[in-house]
Amino acid sequence: MSTCSGESGTTLPAYENAARQAAPVKILVAGGFGVGKTTLVETVSEIEPLRTEERLTAAGVGVDDLDGIESKAVTTVAMDFGRITLTDAGVALYLFGTPGQERFWFMWDDLLNGALGAVVLVDTRRLDRSFPAVDFFESRGLPFVVGANCFHGEQAYTAQEIAAALHLRDPATPVLMLDAREREDVRGVLLALLDLLIARAAESGAESGAAVRGASAASR
């Protein structure tokens, strides 16, 4: 029988206690429709991720572009949410996956509020689907890294070729290869983003990066 006395004797998992003590850092995970954003959040999250998926139906025919992802059966209609705590660094990354379909892009500005950085996930087989995410973050001045998702464990292009094809405004924007199903790959991309945030904070002399300062070195 359950009790409401607050004395159930249940101990919170260690990562829950660590997350409560860590400095929160909000990160967006964006990209085109079907590039693997939900998978990325699920792969690295230490908690059961929040998903807002709905099945694709006949109503989406002619609206949703399934070219190259014909087997996709569900889509995110609001956001994905997960968390990873870097205990040694005292940082908890709160990951918000954005919806990829054009009719849900109006939500991006709301999700942007409070974010310190972003991961733009791309599928090089359909690279044009991620142009809007790159444009969005560049126009709003939010630091981001590009993660090229290696579907089937393969990537036909180099980081330099992908950067050139995306026409990145800042040529120093990191482009990294990853398999969104592999935790260490995703963790590496997030650490690269933290490195970028620390560098940008140091360049500007701002204190906004204090929450993530030293996170990369401490958590490797």
PDB file of C-alpha atoms in Angstrom:
ATOM      1  CA  MET A   1       0.000   0.000   0.000  1.00  0.00           C
ATOM      2  CA  SER A   2       1.339   3.426  -0.913  1.00  0.00           C
ATOM      3  CA  THR A   3       1.717   6.236   1.584  1.00  0.00           C
ATOM      4  CA  CYS A   4       1.580  10.034   1.334  1.00  0.00           C
ATOM      5  CA  SER A   5       3.584  10.620   4.496  1.00  0.00           C
ATOM      6  CA  GLY A   6       6.849  11.150   2.647  1.00  0.00           C
ATOM      7  CA  GLU A   7       8.488   8.399   4.698  1.00  0.00           C
ATOM      8  CA  SER A   8       8.275   5.530   2.274  1.00  0.00           C
ATOM      9  CA  GLY A   9      11.959   4.749   2.706  1.00  0.00           C
ATOM     10  CA  THR A  10      12.552   4.877  -1.052  1.00  0.00           C
ATOM     11  CA  THR A  11      15.959   6.259  -1.973  1.00  0.00           C
ATOM     12  CA  LEU A  12      16.296   8.465  -5.023  1.00  0.00           C
ATOM     13  CA  PRO A  13      18.699   7.199  -7.680  1.00  0.00           C
ATOM     14  CA  ALA A  14      22.158   8.722  -7.385  1.00  0.00           C
ATOM     15  CA  TYR A  15      21.756  10.654 -10.635  1.00  0.00           C
ATOM     16  CA  GLU A  16      18.620  12.334  -9.283  1.00  0.00           C
ATOM     17  CA  ASN A  17      20.519  13.703  -6.279  1.00  0.00           C
ATOM     18  CA  ALA A  18      23.390  14.759  -8.543  1.00  0.00           C
ATOM     19  CA  ALA A  19      21.044  16.521 -10.964  1.00  0.00           C
ATOM     20  CA  ARG A  20      19.447  18.513  -8.148  1.00  0.00           C
ATOM     21  CA  GLN A  21      22.843  19.854  -7.141  1.00  0.00           C
ATOM     22  CA  ALA A  22      24.112  20.501 -10.682  1.00  0.00           C
ATOM     23  CA  ALA A  23      23.871  23.747 -12.611  1.00  0.00           C
ATOM     24  CA  PRO A  24      21.175  23.429 -15.293  1.00  0.00           C
ATOM     25  CA  VAL A  25      22.147  24.021 -18.929  1.00  0.00           C
ATOM     26  CA  LYS A  26      19.425  24.006 -21.576  1.00  0.00           C
ATOM     27  CA  ILE A  27      20.425  22.557 -24.950  1.00  0.00           C
ATOM     28  CA  LEU A  28      18.280  22.306 -28.082  1.00  0.00           C
ATOM     29  CA  VAL A  29      18.499  19.371 -30.489  1.00  0.00           C
ATOM     30  CA  ALA A  30      17.251  20.480 -33.881  1.00  0.00           C
ATOM     31  CA  GLY A  31      17.292  19.397 -37.499  1.00  0.00           C
ATOM     32  CA  GLY A  32      15.068  18.266 -40.303  1.00  0.00           C
ATOM     33  CA  PHE A  33      12.242  15.768 -40.294  1.00  0.00           C
ATOM     34  CA  GLY A  34      13.471  12.227 -39.605  1.00  0.00           C
ATOM     35  CA  VAL A  35      17.162  13.002 -38.963  1.00  0.00           C
ATOM     36  CA  GLY A  36      17.275  11.183 -35.601  1.00  0.00           C
ATOM     37  CA  LYS A  37      16.583  13.848 -32.966  1.00  0.00           C
ATOM     38  CA  THR A  38      14.296  11.655 -30.839  1.00  0.00           C
ATOM     39  CA  THR A  39      16.789   8.797 -31.053  1.00  0.00           C
ATOM     40  CA  LEU A  40      19.631  11.066 -29.915  1.00  0.00           C
ATOM     41  CA  VAL A  41      17.744  12.261 -26.846  1.00  0.00           C
ATOM     42  CA  GLU A  42      16.655   8.727 -25.948  1.00  0.00           C
ATOM     43  CA  THR A  43      20.186   7.385 -26.352  1.00  0.00           C
ATOM     44  CA  VAL A  44      21.876   9.703 -23.886  1.00  0.00           C
ATOM     45  CA  SER A  45      19.117  10.558 -21.402  1.00  0.00           C
ATOM     46  CA  GLU A  46      19.568   9.233 -17.868  1.00  0.00           C
ATOM     47  CA  ILE A  47      15.839   9.578 -17.218  1.00  0.00           C
ATOM     48  CA  GLU A  48      12.884   8.198 -19.122  1.00  0.00           C
ATOM     49  CA  PRO A  49      12.646  10.717 -21.966  1.00  0.00           C
ATOM     50  CA  LEU A  50       9.490  12.656 -22.626  1.00  0.00           C
ATOM     51  CA  ARG A  51       8.226  12.105 -26.159  1.00  0.00           C
ATOM     52  CA  THR A  52       5.324  13.755 -27.953  1.00  0.00           C
ATOM     53  CA  GLU A  53       5.008  11.484 -30.943  1.00  0.00           C
ATOM     54  CA  GLU A  54       1.970  10.810 -33.075  1.00  0.00           C
ATOM     55  CA  ARG A  55       1.488   8.314 -35.880  1.00  0.00           C
ATOM     56  CA  LEU A  56       1.794   9.554 -39.416  1.00  0.00           C
ATOM     57  CA  THR A  57      -1.535   9.230 -41.204  1.00  0.00           C
ATOM     58  CA  ALA A  58      -2.988   9.684 -44.645  1.00  0.00           C
ATOM     59  CA  ALA A  59      -3.716  13.319 -43.726  1.00  0.00           C
ATOM     60  CA  GLY A  60       0.010  14.007 -44.024  1.00  0.00           C
ATOM     61  CA  VAL A  61       0.266  12.811 -47.621  1.00  0.00           C
ATOM     62  CA  GLY A  62       1.513  15.701 -49.720  1.00  0.00           C
ATOM     63  CA  VAL A  63       2.500  17.606 -46.562  1.00  0.00           C
ATOM     64  CA  ASP A  64       5.154  15.434 -44.921  1.00  0.00           C
ATOM     65  CA  ASP A  65       8.126  14.668 -47.148  1.00  0.00           C
ATOM     66  CA  LEU A  66       9.005  11.011 -46.537  1.00  0.00           C
ATOM     67  CA  ASP A  67      11.486  10.760 -49.378  1.00  0.00           C
ATOM     68  CA  GLY A  68      14.292   8.548 -48.111  1.00  0.00           C
ATOM     69  CA  ILE A  69      12.496   7.730 -44.843  1.00  0.00           C
ATOM     70  CA  GLU A  70       9.484   5.849 -46.165  1.00  0.00           C
ATOM     71  CA  SER A  71       9.464   3.474 -43.182  1.00  0.00           C
ATOM     72  CA  LYS A  72       8.986   6.306 -40.657  1.00  0.00           C
ATOM     73  CA  ALA A  73       5.686   5.747 -38.846  1.00  0.00           C
ATOM     74  CA  VAL A  74       5.644   8.408 -36.089  1.00  0.00           C
ATOM     75  CA  THR A  75       6.716  12.028 -35.740  1.00  0.00           C
ATOM     76  CA  THR A  76       7.392  14.488 -32.918  1.00  0.00           C
ATOM     77  CA  VAL A  77       4.602  17.063 -32.718  1.00  0.00           C
ATOM     78  CA  ALA A  78       5.841  19.188 -29.802  1.00  0.00           C
ATOM     79  CA  MET A  79       9.222  18.260 -28.340  1.00  0.00           C
ATOM     80  CA  ASP A  80      11.418  15.560 -26.898  1.00  0.00           C
ATOM     81  CA  PHE A  81      12.965  16.019 -23.466  1.00  0.00           C
ATOM     82  CA  GLY A  82      15.806  14.260 -21.700  1.00  0.00           C
ATOM     83  CA  ARG A  83      18.613  14.925 -19.237  1.00  0.00           C
ATOM     84  CA  ILE A  84      22.226  13.938 -18.767  1.00  0.00           C
ATOM     85  CA  THR A  85      24.195  14.909 -15.650  1.00  0.00           C
ATOM     86  CA  LEU A  86      27.949  15.445 -15.812  1.00  0.00           C
ATOM     87  CA  THR A  87      28.505  14.849 -12.113  1.00  0.00           C
ATOM     88  CA  ASP A  88      32.188  15.738 -11.901  1.00  0.00           C
ATOM     89  CA  ALA A  89      31.530  19.046 -13.619  1.00  0.00           C
ATOM     90  CA  GLY A  90      28.406  19.827 -11.623  1.00  0.00           C
ATOM     91  CA  VAL A  91      26.410  20.369 -14.812  1.00  0.00           C
ATOM     92  CA  ALA A  92      23.058  18.897 -15.845  1.00  0.00           C
ATOM     93  CA  LEU A  93      22.253  19.173 -19.537  1.00  0.00           C
ATOM     94  CA  TYR A  94      18.535  19.468 -20.230  1.00  0.00           C
ATOM     95  CA  LEU A  95      17.941  18.366 -23.809  1.00  0.00           C
ATOM     96  CA  PHE A  96      14.965  19.684 -25.769  1.00  0.00           C
ATOM     97  CA  GLY A  97      14.390  18.058 -29.149  1.00  0.00           C
ATOM     98  CA  THR A  98      12.548  20.338 -31.571  1.00  0.00           C
ATOM     99  CA  PRO A  99       9.869  19.134 -34.019  1.00  0.00           C
ATOM    100  CA  GLY A 100      11.234  18.730 -37.526  1.00  0.00           C
ATOM    101  CA  GLN A 101       8.138  19.238 -39.655  1.00  0.00           C
ATOM    102  CA  GLU A 102       7.633  22.699 -41.125  1.00  0.00           C
ATOM    103  CA  ARG A 103       4.136  23.110 -39.726  1.00  0.00           C
ATOM    104  CA  PHE A 104       5.556  22.868 -36.181  1.00  0.00           C
ATOM    105  CA  TRP A 105       8.446  25.313 -36.640  1.00  0.00           C
ATOM    106  CA  PHE A 106       6.467  28.042 -34.866  1.00  0.00           C
ATOM    107  CA  MET A 107       7.417  26.281 -31.614  1.00  0.00           C
ATOM    108  CA  TRP A 108      11.154  26.798 -32.103  1.00  0.00           C
ATOM    109  CA  ASP A 109      11.168  30.347 -30.721  1.00  0.00           C
ATOM    110  CA  ASP A 110       9.405  29.186 -27.560  1.00  0.00           C
ATOM    111  CA  LEU A 111      11.882  26.345 -27.076  1.00  0.00           C
ATOM    112  CA  LEU A 112      14.770  28.761 -27.685  1.00  0.00           C
ATOM    113  CA  ASN A 113      13.986  30.682 -24.505  1.00  0.00           C
ATOM    114  CA  GLY A 114      16.747  30.062 -21.961  1.00  0.00           C
ATOM    115  CA  ALA A 115      18.859  27.824 -24.224  1.00  0.00           C
ATOM    116  CA  LEU A 116      22.650  28.254 -24.161  1.00  0.00           C
ATOM    117  CA  GLY A 117      23.436  26.197 -27.254  1.00  0.00           C
ATOM    118  CA  ALA A 118      22.199  23.672 -29.779  1.00  0.00           C
ATOM    119  CA  VAL A 119      23.045  20.544 -31.722  1.00  0.00           C
ATOM    120  CA  VAL A 120      21.912  20.624 -35.349  1.00  0.00           C
ATOM    121  CA  LEU A 121      21.542  17.020 -36.457  1.00  0.00           C
ATOM    122  CA  VAL A 122      21.817  16.386 -40.190  1.00  0.00           C
ATOM    123  CA  ASP A 123      21.275  13.484 -42.555  1.00  0.00           C
ATOM    124  CA  THR A 124      23.602  13.956 -45.518  1.00  0.00           C
ATOM    125  CA  ARG A 125      21.225  11.972 -47.736  1.00  0.00           C
ATOM    126  CA  ARG A 126      18.719  14.807 -47.238  1.00  0.00           C
ATOM    127  CA  LEU A 127      20.956  17.691 -46.186  1.00  0.00           C
ATOM    128  CA  ASP A 128      18.553  20.406 -47.351  1.00  0.00           C
ATOM    129  CA  ARG A 129      16.106  19.395 -44.582  1.00  0.00           C
ATOM    130  CA  SER A 130      18.467  20.874 -42.002  1.00  0.00           C
ATOM    131  CA  PHE A 131      19.088  24.243 -43.681  1.00  0.00           C
ATOM    132  CA  PRO A 132      16.216  25.904 -41.753  1.00  0.00           C
ATOM    133  CA  ALA A 133      17.695  24.854 -38.383  1.00  0.00           C
ATOM    134  CA  VAL A 134      21.127  26.232 -39.324  1.00  0.00           C
ATOM    135  CA  ASP A 135      19.544  29.500 -40.510  1.00  0.00           C
ATOM    136  CA  PHE A 136      17.426  29.731 -37.349  1.00  0.00           C
ATOM    137  CA  PHE A 137      20.327  29.505 -34.911  1.00  0.00           C
ATOM    138  CA  GLU A 138      22.663  31.663 -37.006  1.00  0.00           C
ATOM    139  CA  SER A 139      20.073  34.429 -37.238  1.00  0.00           C
ATOM    140  CA  ARG A 140      19.523  34.354 -33.466  1.00  0.00           C
ATOM    141  CA  GLY A 141      23.168  34.130 -32.531  1.00  0.00           C
ATOM    142  CA  LEU A 142      22.869  30.862 -30.601  1.00  0.00           C
ATOM    143  CA  PRO A 143      26.094  28.795 -30.634  1.00  0.00           C
ATOM    144  CA  PHE A 144      25.667  25.353 -32.178  1.00  0.00           C
ATOM    145  CA  VAL A 145      27.554  22.338 -33.435  1.00  0.00           C
ATOM    146  CA  VAL A 146      26.569  20.168 -36.379  1.00  0.00           C
ATOM    147  CA  GLY A 147      26.197  16.431 -35.853  1.00  0.00           C
ATOM    148  CA  ALA A 148      26.200  14.349 -39.041  1.00  0.00           C
ATOM    149  CA  ASN A 149      24.205  11.227 -38.235  1.00  0.00           C
ATOM    150  CA  CYS A 150      25.872   8.163 -39.749  1.00  0.00           C
ATOM    151  CA  PHE A 151      22.948   5.992 -40.791  1.00  0.00           C
ATOM    152  CA  HIS A 152      23.874   2.306 -41.085  1.00  0.00           C
ATOM    153  CA  GLY A 153      27.250   3.208 -39.583  1.00  0.00           C
ATOM    154  CA  GLU A 154      28.403   4.930 -42.751  1.00  0.00           C
ATOM    155  CA  GLN A 155      29.126   8.506 -43.785  1.00  0.00           C
ATOM    156  CA  ALA A 156      29.942   9.266 -47.401  1.00  0.00           C
ATOM    157  CA  TYR A 157      31.231  12.786 -46.801  1.00  0.00           C
ATOM    158  CA  THR A 158      33.927  14.447 -44.735  1.00  0.00           C
ATOM    159  CA  ALA A 159      33.268  17.099 -42.101  1.00  0.00           C
ATOM    160  CA  GLN A 160      34.768  19.709 -44.418  1.00  0.00           C
ATOM    161  CA  GLU A 161      32.471  18.720 -47.280  1.00  0.00           C
ATOM    162  CA  ILE A 162      29.410  18.824 -45.027  1.00  0.00           C
ATOM    163  CA  ALA A 163      30.366  22.251 -43.658  1.00  0.00           C
ATOM    164  CA  ALA A 164      30.799  23.587 -47.189  1.00  0.00           C
ATOM    165  CA  ALA A 165      27.441  22.177 -48.320  1.00  0.00           C
ATOM    166  CA  LEU A 166      25.669  23.782 -45.335  1.00  0.00           C
ATOM    167  CA  HIS A 167      27.211  27.198 -46.152  1.00  0.00           C
ATOM    168  CA  LEU A 168      27.914  27.802 -42.468  1.00  0.00           C
ATOM    169  CA  ARG A 169      28.267  31.502 -41.677  1.00  0.00           C
ATOM    170  CA  ASP A 170      31.063  30.768 -39.183  1.00  0.00           C
ATOM    171  CA  PRO A 171      33.634  28.435 -40.779  1.00  0.00           C
ATOM    172  CA  ALA A 172      34.814  27.475 -37.269  1.00  0.00           C
ATOM    173  CA  THR A 173      31.451  25.857 -36.444  1.00  0.00           C
ATOM    174  CA  PRO A 174      32.281  22.269 -35.392  1.00  0.00           C
ATOM    175  CA  VAL A 175      30.990  19.478 -37.641  1.00  0.00           C
ATOM    176  CA  LEU A 176      31.167  16.055 -36.016  1.00  0.00           C
ATOM    177  CA  MET A 177      30.276  12.540 -37.108  1.00  0.00           C
ATOM    178  CA  LEU A 178      28.086  10.430 -34.850  1.00  0.00           C
ATOM    179  CA  ASP A 179      25.718   7.516 -34.689  1.00  0.00           C
ATOM    180  CA  ALA A 180      22.701   8.831 -32.753  1.00  0.00           C
ATOM    181  CA  ARG A 181      22.166   5.309 -31.374  1.00  0.00           C
ATOM    182  CA  GLU A 182      25.562   5.263 -29.647  1.00  0.00           C
ATOM    183  CA  ARG A 183      25.739   6.896 -26.227  1.00  0.00           C
ATOM    184  CA  GLU A 184      29.453   7.730 -26.409  1.00  0.00           C
ATOM    185  CA  ASP A 185      29.004   9.345 -29.822  1.00  0.00           C
ATOM    186  CA  VAL A 186      26.221  11.569 -28.524  1.00  0.00           C
ATOM    187  CA  ARG A 187      28.145  12.375 -25.365  1.00  0.00           C
ATOM    188  CA  GLY A 188      31.119  13.426 -27.489  1.00  0.00           C
ATOM    189  CA  VAL A 189      28.986  15.837 -29.503  1.00  0.00           C
ATOM    190  CA  LEU A 190      27.557  17.375 -26.324  1.00  0.00           C
ATOM    191  CA  LEU A 191      31.052  17.812 -24.896  1.00  0.00           C
ATOM    192  CA  ALA A 192      32.112  19.529 -28.119  1.00  0.00           C
ATOM    193  CA  LEU A 193      29.181  21.906 -27.714  1.00  0.00           C
ATOM    194  CA  LEU A 194      30.242  22.643 -24.128  1.00  0.00           C
ATOM    195  CA  ASP A 195      33.761  23.391 -25.364  1.00  0.00           C
ATOM    196  CA  LEU A 196      32.254  25.839 -27.860  1.00  0.00           C
ATOM    197  CA  LEU A 197      30.110  27.548 -25.212  1.00  0.00           C
ATOM    198  CA  ILE A 198      33.112  27.962 -22.909  1.00  0.00           C
ATOM    199  CA  ALA A 199      35.210  29.407 -25.735  1.00  0.00           C
ATOM    200  CA  ARG A 200      32.470  31.852 -26.745  1.00  0.00           C
ATOM    201  CA  ALA A 201      32.016  32.965 -23.126  1.00  0.00           C
ATOM    202  CA  ALA A 202      35.753  33.535 -22.777  1.00  0.00           C
ATOM    203  CA  GLU A 203      35.861  35.552 -26.002  1.00  0.00           C
ATOM    204  CA  SER A 204      32.992  37.792 -24.960  1.00  0.00           C
ATOM    205  CA  GLY A 205      34.112  38.092 -21.355  1.00  0.00           C
ATOM    206  CA  ALA A 206      30.588  37.148 -20.297  1.00  0.00           C
ATOM    207  CA  GLU A 207      29.808  35.129 -17.219  1.00  0.00           C
ATOM    208  CA  SER A 208      26.993  33.186 -18.857  1.00  0.00           C
ATOM    209  CA  GLY A 209      29.346  30.298 -19.499  1.00  0.00           C
ATOM    210  CA  ALA A 210      30.311  29.892 -15.844  1.00  0.00           C
ATOM    211  CA  ALA A 211      27.849  27.042 -15.403  1.00  0.00           C
ATOM    212  CA  VAL A 212      29.647  24.952 -17.990  1.00  0.00           C
ATOM    213  CA  ARG A 213      33.222  26.117 -17.424  1.00  0.00           C
ATOM    214  CA  GLY A 214      35.485  23.134 -16.979  1.00  0.00           C
ATOM    215  CA  ALA A 215      32.693  20.699 -17.855  1.00  0.00           C
ATOM    216  CA  SER A 216      34.443  19.152 -20.813  1.00  0.00           C
ATOM    217  CA  ALA A 217      37.743  18.496 -19.049  1.00  0.00           C
ATOM    218  CA  ALA A 218      36.083  17.269 -15.884  1.00  0.00           C
ATOM    219  CA  SER A 219      33.761  14.807 -17.593  1.00  0.00           C
ATOM    220  CA  ARG A 220      36.059  13.193 -20.175  1.00  0.00           C
TER     221      ARG A 220
END
